[in-house]
Coordinates of C-alpha atoms and ligand atoms in Angstrom, one line a residue:
X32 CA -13.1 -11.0 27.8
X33 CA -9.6 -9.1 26.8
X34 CA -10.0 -6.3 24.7
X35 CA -6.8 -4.6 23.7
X36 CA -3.8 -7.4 24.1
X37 CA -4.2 -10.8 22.9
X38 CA -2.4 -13.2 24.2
X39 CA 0.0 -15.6 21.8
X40 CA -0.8 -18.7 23.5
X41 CA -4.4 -19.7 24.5
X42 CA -4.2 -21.7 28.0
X43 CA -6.3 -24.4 26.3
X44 CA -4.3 -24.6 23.4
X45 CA -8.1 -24.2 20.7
X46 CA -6.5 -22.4 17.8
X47 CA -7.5 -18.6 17.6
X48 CA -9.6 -17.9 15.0
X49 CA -10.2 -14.1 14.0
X50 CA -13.6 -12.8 13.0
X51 CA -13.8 -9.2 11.3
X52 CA -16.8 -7.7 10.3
X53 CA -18.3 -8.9 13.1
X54 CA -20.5 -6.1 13.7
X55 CA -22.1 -6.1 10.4
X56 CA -24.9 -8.9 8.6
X57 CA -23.0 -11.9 7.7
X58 CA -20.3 -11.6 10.3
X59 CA -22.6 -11.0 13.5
X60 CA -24.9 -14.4 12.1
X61 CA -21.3 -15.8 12.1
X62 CA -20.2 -14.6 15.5
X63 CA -22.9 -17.1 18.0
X64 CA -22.0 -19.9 15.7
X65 CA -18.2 -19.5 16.6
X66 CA -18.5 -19.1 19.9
X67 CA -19.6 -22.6 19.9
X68 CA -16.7 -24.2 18.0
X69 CA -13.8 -25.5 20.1
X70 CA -11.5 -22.2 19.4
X71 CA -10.5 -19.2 20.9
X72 CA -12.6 -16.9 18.9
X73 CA -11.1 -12.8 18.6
X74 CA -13.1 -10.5 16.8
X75 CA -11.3 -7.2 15.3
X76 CA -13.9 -4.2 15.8
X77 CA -13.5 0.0 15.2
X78 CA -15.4 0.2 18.3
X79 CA -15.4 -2.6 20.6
X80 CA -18.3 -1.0 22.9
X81 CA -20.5 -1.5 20.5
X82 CA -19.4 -5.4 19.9
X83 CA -19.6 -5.6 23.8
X84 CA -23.5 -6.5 24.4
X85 CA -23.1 -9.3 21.1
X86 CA -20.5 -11.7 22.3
X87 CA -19.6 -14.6 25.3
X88 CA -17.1 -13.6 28.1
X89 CA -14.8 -15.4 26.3
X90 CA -14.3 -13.7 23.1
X91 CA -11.7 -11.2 23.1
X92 CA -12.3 -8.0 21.2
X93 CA -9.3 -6.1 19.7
X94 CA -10.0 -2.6 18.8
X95 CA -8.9 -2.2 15.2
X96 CA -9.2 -1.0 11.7
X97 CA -8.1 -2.7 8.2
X98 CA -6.9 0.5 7.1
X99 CA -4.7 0.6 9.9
X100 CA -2.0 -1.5 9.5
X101 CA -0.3 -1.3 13.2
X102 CA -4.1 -2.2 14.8
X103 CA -3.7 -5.9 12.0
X104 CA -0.6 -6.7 13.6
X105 CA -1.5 -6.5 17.2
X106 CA -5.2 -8.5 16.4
X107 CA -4.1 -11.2 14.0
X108 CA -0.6 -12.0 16.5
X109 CA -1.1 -16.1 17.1
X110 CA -4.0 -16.4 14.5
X111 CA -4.3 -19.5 12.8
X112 CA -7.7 -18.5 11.1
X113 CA -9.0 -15.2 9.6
X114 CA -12.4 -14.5 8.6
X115 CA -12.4 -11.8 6.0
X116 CA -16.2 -10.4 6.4
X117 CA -15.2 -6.6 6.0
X118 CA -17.1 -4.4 3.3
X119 CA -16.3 -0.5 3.3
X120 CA -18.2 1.0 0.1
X121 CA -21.2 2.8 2.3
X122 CA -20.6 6.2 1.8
X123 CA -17.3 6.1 0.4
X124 CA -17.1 7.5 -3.4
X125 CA -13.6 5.8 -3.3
X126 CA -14.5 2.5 -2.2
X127 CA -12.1 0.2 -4.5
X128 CA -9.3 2.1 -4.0
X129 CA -10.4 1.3 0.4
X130 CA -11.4 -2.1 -0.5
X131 CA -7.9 -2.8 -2.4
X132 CA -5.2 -0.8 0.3
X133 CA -7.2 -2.6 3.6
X134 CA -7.2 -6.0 1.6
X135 CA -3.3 -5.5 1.5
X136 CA -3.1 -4.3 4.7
X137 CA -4.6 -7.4 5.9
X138 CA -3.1 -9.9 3.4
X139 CA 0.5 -8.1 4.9
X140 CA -0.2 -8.4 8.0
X141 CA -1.5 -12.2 8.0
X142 CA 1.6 -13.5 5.8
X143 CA 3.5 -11.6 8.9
X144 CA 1.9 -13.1 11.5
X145 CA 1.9 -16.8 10.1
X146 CA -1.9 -17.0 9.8
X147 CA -2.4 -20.5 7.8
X148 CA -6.0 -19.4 6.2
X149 CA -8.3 -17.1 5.1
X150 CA -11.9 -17.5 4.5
X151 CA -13.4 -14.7 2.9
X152 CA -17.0 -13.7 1.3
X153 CA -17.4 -11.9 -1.7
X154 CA -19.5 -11.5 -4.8
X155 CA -20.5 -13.6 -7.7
X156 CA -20.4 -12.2 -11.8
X157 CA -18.6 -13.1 -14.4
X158 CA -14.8 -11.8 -14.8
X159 CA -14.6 -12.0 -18.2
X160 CA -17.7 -9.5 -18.5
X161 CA -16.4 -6.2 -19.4
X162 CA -19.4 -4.4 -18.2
X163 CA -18.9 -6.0 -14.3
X164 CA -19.7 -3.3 -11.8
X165 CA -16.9 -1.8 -9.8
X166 CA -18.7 -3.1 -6.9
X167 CA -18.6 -6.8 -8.0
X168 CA -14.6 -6.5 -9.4
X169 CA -13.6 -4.7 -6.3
X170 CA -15.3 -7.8 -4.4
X171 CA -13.4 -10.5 -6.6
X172 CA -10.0 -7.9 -6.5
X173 CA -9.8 -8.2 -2.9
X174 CA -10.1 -11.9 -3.0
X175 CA -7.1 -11.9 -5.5
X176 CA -5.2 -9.8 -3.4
X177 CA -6.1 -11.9 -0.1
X178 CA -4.9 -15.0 -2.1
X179 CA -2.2 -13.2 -3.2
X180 CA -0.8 -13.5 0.4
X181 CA 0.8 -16.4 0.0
X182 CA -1.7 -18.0 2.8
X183 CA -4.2 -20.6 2.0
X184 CA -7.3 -18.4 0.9
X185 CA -10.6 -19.7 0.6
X186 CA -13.1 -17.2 -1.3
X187 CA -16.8 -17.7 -1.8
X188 CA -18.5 -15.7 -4.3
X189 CA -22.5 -15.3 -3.4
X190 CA -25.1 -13.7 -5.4
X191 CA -27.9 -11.8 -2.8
X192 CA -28.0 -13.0 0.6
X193 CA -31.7 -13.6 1.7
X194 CA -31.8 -13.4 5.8
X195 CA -33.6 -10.3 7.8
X196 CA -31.0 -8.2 8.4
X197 CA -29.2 -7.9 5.0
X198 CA -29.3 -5.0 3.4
X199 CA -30.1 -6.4 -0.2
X200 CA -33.0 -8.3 1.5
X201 CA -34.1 -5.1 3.4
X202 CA -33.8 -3.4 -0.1
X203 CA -36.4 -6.2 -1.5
X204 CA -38.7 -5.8 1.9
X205 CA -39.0 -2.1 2.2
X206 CA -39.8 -1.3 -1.9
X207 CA -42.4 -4.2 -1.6
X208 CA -44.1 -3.3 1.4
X209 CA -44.1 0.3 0.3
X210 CA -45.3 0.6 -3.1
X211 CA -48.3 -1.1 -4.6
X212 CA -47.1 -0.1 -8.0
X213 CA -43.8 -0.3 -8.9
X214 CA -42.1 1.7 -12.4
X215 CA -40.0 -1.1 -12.7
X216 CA -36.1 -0.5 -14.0
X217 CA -35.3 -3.5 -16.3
X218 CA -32.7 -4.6 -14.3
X219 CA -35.0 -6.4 -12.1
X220 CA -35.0 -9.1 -15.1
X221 CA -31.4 -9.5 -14.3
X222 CA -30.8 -13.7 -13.4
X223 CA -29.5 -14.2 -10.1
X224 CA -28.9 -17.2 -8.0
X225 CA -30.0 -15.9 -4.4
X226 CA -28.9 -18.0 -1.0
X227 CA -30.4 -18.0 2.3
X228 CA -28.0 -17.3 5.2
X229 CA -28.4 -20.0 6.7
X230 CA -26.7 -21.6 3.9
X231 CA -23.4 -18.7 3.6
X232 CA -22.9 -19.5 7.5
X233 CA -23.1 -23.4 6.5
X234 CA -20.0 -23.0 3.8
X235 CA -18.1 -20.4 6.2
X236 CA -18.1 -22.6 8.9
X237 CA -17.1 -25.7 6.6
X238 CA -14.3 -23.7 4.9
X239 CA -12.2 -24.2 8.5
X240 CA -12.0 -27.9 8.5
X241 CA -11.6 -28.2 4.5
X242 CA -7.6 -29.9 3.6
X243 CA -4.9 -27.4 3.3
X244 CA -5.5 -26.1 -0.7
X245 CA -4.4 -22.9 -3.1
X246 CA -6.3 -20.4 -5.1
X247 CA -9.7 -22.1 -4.4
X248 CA -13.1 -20.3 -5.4
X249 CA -16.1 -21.2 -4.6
X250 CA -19.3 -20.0 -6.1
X251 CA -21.8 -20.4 -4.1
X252 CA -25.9 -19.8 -4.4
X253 CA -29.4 -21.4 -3.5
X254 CA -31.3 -24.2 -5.8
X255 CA -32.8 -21.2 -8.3
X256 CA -32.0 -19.2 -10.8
X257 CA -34.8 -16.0 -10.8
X258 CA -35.0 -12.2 -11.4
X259 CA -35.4 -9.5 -9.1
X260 CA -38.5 -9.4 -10.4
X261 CA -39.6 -12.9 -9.7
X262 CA -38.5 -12.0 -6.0
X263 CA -40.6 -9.3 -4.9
X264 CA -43.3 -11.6 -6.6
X265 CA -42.7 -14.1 -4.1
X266 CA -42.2 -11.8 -1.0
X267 CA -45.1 -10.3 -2.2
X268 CA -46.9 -13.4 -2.1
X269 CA -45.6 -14.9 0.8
X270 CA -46.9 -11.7 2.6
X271 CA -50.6 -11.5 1.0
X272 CA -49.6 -8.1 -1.3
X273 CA -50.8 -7.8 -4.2
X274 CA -48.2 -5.7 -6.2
X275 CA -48.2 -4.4 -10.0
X276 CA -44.7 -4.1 -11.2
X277 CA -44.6 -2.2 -14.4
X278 CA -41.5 -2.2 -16.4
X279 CA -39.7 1.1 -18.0
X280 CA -36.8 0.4 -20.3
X281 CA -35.1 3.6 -19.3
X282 CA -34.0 4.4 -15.6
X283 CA -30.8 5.1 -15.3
X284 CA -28.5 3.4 -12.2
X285 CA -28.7 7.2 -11.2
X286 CA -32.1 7.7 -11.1
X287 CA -32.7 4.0 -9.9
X288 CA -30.2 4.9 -7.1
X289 CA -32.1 7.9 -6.1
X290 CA -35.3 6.4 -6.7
X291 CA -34.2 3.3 -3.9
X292 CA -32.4 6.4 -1.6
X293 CA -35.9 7.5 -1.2
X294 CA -38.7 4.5 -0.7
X295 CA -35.8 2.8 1.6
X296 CA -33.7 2.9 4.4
X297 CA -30.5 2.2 2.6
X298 CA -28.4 5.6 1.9
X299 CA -28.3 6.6 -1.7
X300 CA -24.3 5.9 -2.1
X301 CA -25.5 2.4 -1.4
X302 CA -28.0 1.9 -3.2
X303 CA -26.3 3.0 -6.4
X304 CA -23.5 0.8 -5.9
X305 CA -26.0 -2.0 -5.1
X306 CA -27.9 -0.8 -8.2
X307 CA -24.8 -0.9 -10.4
X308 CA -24.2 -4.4 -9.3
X309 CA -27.6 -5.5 -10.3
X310 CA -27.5 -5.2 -13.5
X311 CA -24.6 -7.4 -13.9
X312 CA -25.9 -11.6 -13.6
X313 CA -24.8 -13.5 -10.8
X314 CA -25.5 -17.2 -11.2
X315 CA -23.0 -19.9 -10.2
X316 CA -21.0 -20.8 -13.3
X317 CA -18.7 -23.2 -11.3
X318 CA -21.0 -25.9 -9.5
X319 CA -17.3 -27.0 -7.3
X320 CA -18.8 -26.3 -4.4
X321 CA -21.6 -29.1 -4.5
X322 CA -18.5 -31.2 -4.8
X323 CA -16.4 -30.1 -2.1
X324 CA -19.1 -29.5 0.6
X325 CA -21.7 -31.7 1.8
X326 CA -24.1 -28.9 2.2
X327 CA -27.5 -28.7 0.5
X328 CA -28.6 -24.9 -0.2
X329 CA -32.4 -24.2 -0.3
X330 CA -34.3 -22.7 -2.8
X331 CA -35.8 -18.7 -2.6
X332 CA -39.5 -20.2 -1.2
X333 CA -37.7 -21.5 2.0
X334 CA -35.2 -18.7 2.4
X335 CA -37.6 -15.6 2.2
X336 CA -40.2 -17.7 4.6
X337 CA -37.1 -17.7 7.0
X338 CA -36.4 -14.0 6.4
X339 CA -39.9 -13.2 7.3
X340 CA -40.4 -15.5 10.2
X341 CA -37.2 -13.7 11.8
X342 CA -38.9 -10.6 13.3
X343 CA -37.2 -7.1 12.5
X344 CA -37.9 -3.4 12.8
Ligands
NAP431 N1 -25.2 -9.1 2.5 C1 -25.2 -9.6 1.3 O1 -26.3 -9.7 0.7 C2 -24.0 -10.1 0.7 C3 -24.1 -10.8 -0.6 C4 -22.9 -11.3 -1.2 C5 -21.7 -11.1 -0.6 N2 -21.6 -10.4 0.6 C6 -20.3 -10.2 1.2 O2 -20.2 -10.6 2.5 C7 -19.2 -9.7 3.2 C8 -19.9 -9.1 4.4 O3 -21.0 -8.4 4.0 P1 -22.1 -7.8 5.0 O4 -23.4 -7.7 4.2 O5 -22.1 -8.6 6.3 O6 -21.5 -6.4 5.3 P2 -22.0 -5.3 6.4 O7 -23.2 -5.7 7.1 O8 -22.0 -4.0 5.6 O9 -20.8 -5.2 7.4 C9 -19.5 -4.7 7.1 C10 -18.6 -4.9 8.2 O10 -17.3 -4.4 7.8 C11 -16.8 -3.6 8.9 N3 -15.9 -2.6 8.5 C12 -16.2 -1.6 7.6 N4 -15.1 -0.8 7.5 C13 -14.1 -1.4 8.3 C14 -12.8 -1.0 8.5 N5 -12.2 0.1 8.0 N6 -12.1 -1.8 9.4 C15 -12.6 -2.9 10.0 N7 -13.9 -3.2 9.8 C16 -14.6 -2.5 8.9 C17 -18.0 -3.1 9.6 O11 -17.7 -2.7 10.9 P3 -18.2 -1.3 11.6 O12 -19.3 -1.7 12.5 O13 -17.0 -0.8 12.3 O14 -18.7 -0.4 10.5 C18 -19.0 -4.2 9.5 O15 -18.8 -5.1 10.6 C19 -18.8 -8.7 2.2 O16 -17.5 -9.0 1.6 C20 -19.9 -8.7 1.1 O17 -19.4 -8.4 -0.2 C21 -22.7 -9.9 1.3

């Protein structure tokens, strides 16, 4: 395993494919899935150490940053593939104006480094609706900018992504194991179109053999449209709580931000931008993908039974 200088020519001549984010939920499913593809799999990382334990011998590590643009160059030298998993809002009260200048710096640096695609995972809602979150336009802003590259940039836009480990799902796990009565906010009657993991790794993964394209967007989610509501209903259920949700038409995204900061492990700055998201719908408008891909997404019954089978903290 290299972990500062790649090299520009593999010795078995698999195309490199590049893997950021690889530390976080969707990128570290990602990761062991990889590793068993015929490439030379590279992961960018701020702190490789931590990476270390995760990955084969053979992936290299490259320590680097997307806000540093000399760290892109030296990890995305010989790539013919990037994976675009990176999401900086945590804490960060500035996060578009982060999400937009490491999206260039990336975009940039791919064009000059030849890179021939980019697959990357962002967020579903509708672009025309004025009201969109700044966490859901940032999300579809840095796919524009990606695309804007020049290089052949496939974006998905999901909804909530149900898997133990995601941080919307551990939202949905810790307020329904906590409280018995929830003072509902009413954007838990917002529609969304949830998808298991299983089923984001699926289109990832397919996005690297699809036929050289432009501008292509895929919307992605699982077989049903439900509330957030209708969610913890069915965790609930799957888990044998019984759980009284009682709806209050005023709670403000503040209030709902400080109210999740404190029944969850998720840090308030997240959970308002989370909050802010929700009440915005995010149901698949464009159905392209059940054209494109041959993959069949489950609905919420079989993807929170898999979130709960998969033992966490
Ligand atoms: N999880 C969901 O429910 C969901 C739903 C829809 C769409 N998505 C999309 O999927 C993508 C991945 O989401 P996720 O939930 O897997 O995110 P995540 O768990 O929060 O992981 C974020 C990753 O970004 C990396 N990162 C942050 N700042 C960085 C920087 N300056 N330079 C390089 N890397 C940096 C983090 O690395 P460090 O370890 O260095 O912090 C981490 O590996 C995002 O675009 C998100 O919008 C997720």
């Amino acid at each position: 395993m290299s972990t500062s200088q790649p090299d520009d020519h593999e010795p078995d001549n698999h195309p490199i494919v590049l893997l950021t984010g690889a530390s976080g939920y969707v990128g570290g499913r990602l990761l062991s899935l990889l590793e068993q593809q015929p490439i030379q799999l590279r992961c960018l990382a701020r702190t490789p150490d931590k990476l270390r334990p995760q990955v084969k011998e053979s992936t290299q590590i490259v320590q680097g940053d997307v806000l540093d643009t000399a760290s892109l160059d030296n990890a995305l030298k010989g790539v013919h593939t990037a994976y675009y998993l990176v999401h900086l809002m945590s804490d960060s009260s500035d996060f578009e104006e982060q999400d937009r200048q490491a999206a260039k710096n990336f975009a940039d640096a791919a064009s000059k480094a030849g890179v021939q695609r980019i697959i990357y995972l962002g967020g579903l809602g509708d672009d025309n609706d004025p009201k969109l979150s700044p966490h859901l336009r940032s999300r579809h802003e840095v796919g524009q900018i990606l695309n804007s590259s020049g290089i052949d940039t496939v974006e998905f836009r999901a909804g909530m992504v149900i898997g133990a480990g995601s941080l919307s799902y551990k939202l949905l796990k810790s307020l329904t194991d906590r409280l018995p009565v929830m003072i509902c906010p009413r954007w838990l009657t917002t529609a969304t179109q949830p998808i298991a993991v299983d089923d984001v790794l699926a289109y990832l993964l397919a996005a690297r053999q699809l036929p050289p394209g432009r501008d292509r967007i895929f919307e992605i989610g699982g077989t049903e449209i439900v509330t957030y509501a209708d969610l913890i209903r069915e965790y609930a259920h799957q888990k044998g709580l019984r759980r009284l949700l009682i709806f209050v038409p005023v709670l403000t995204p503040y209030l709902s931000g400080l109210w999740l900061a404190v029944v969850t492990p998720a840090t308030y700055a997240i959970g308002r931008h989370l909050i802010e998201g929700l009440k915005n719908p995010t149901v698949v408008q464009d159905k392209r993908a059940g054209k494109v891909f041959a993959i069949h997404p489950m609905g919420v019954k079989e993807a929170l039974q898999r979130a709960i089978a998969t033992a966490t903290e």
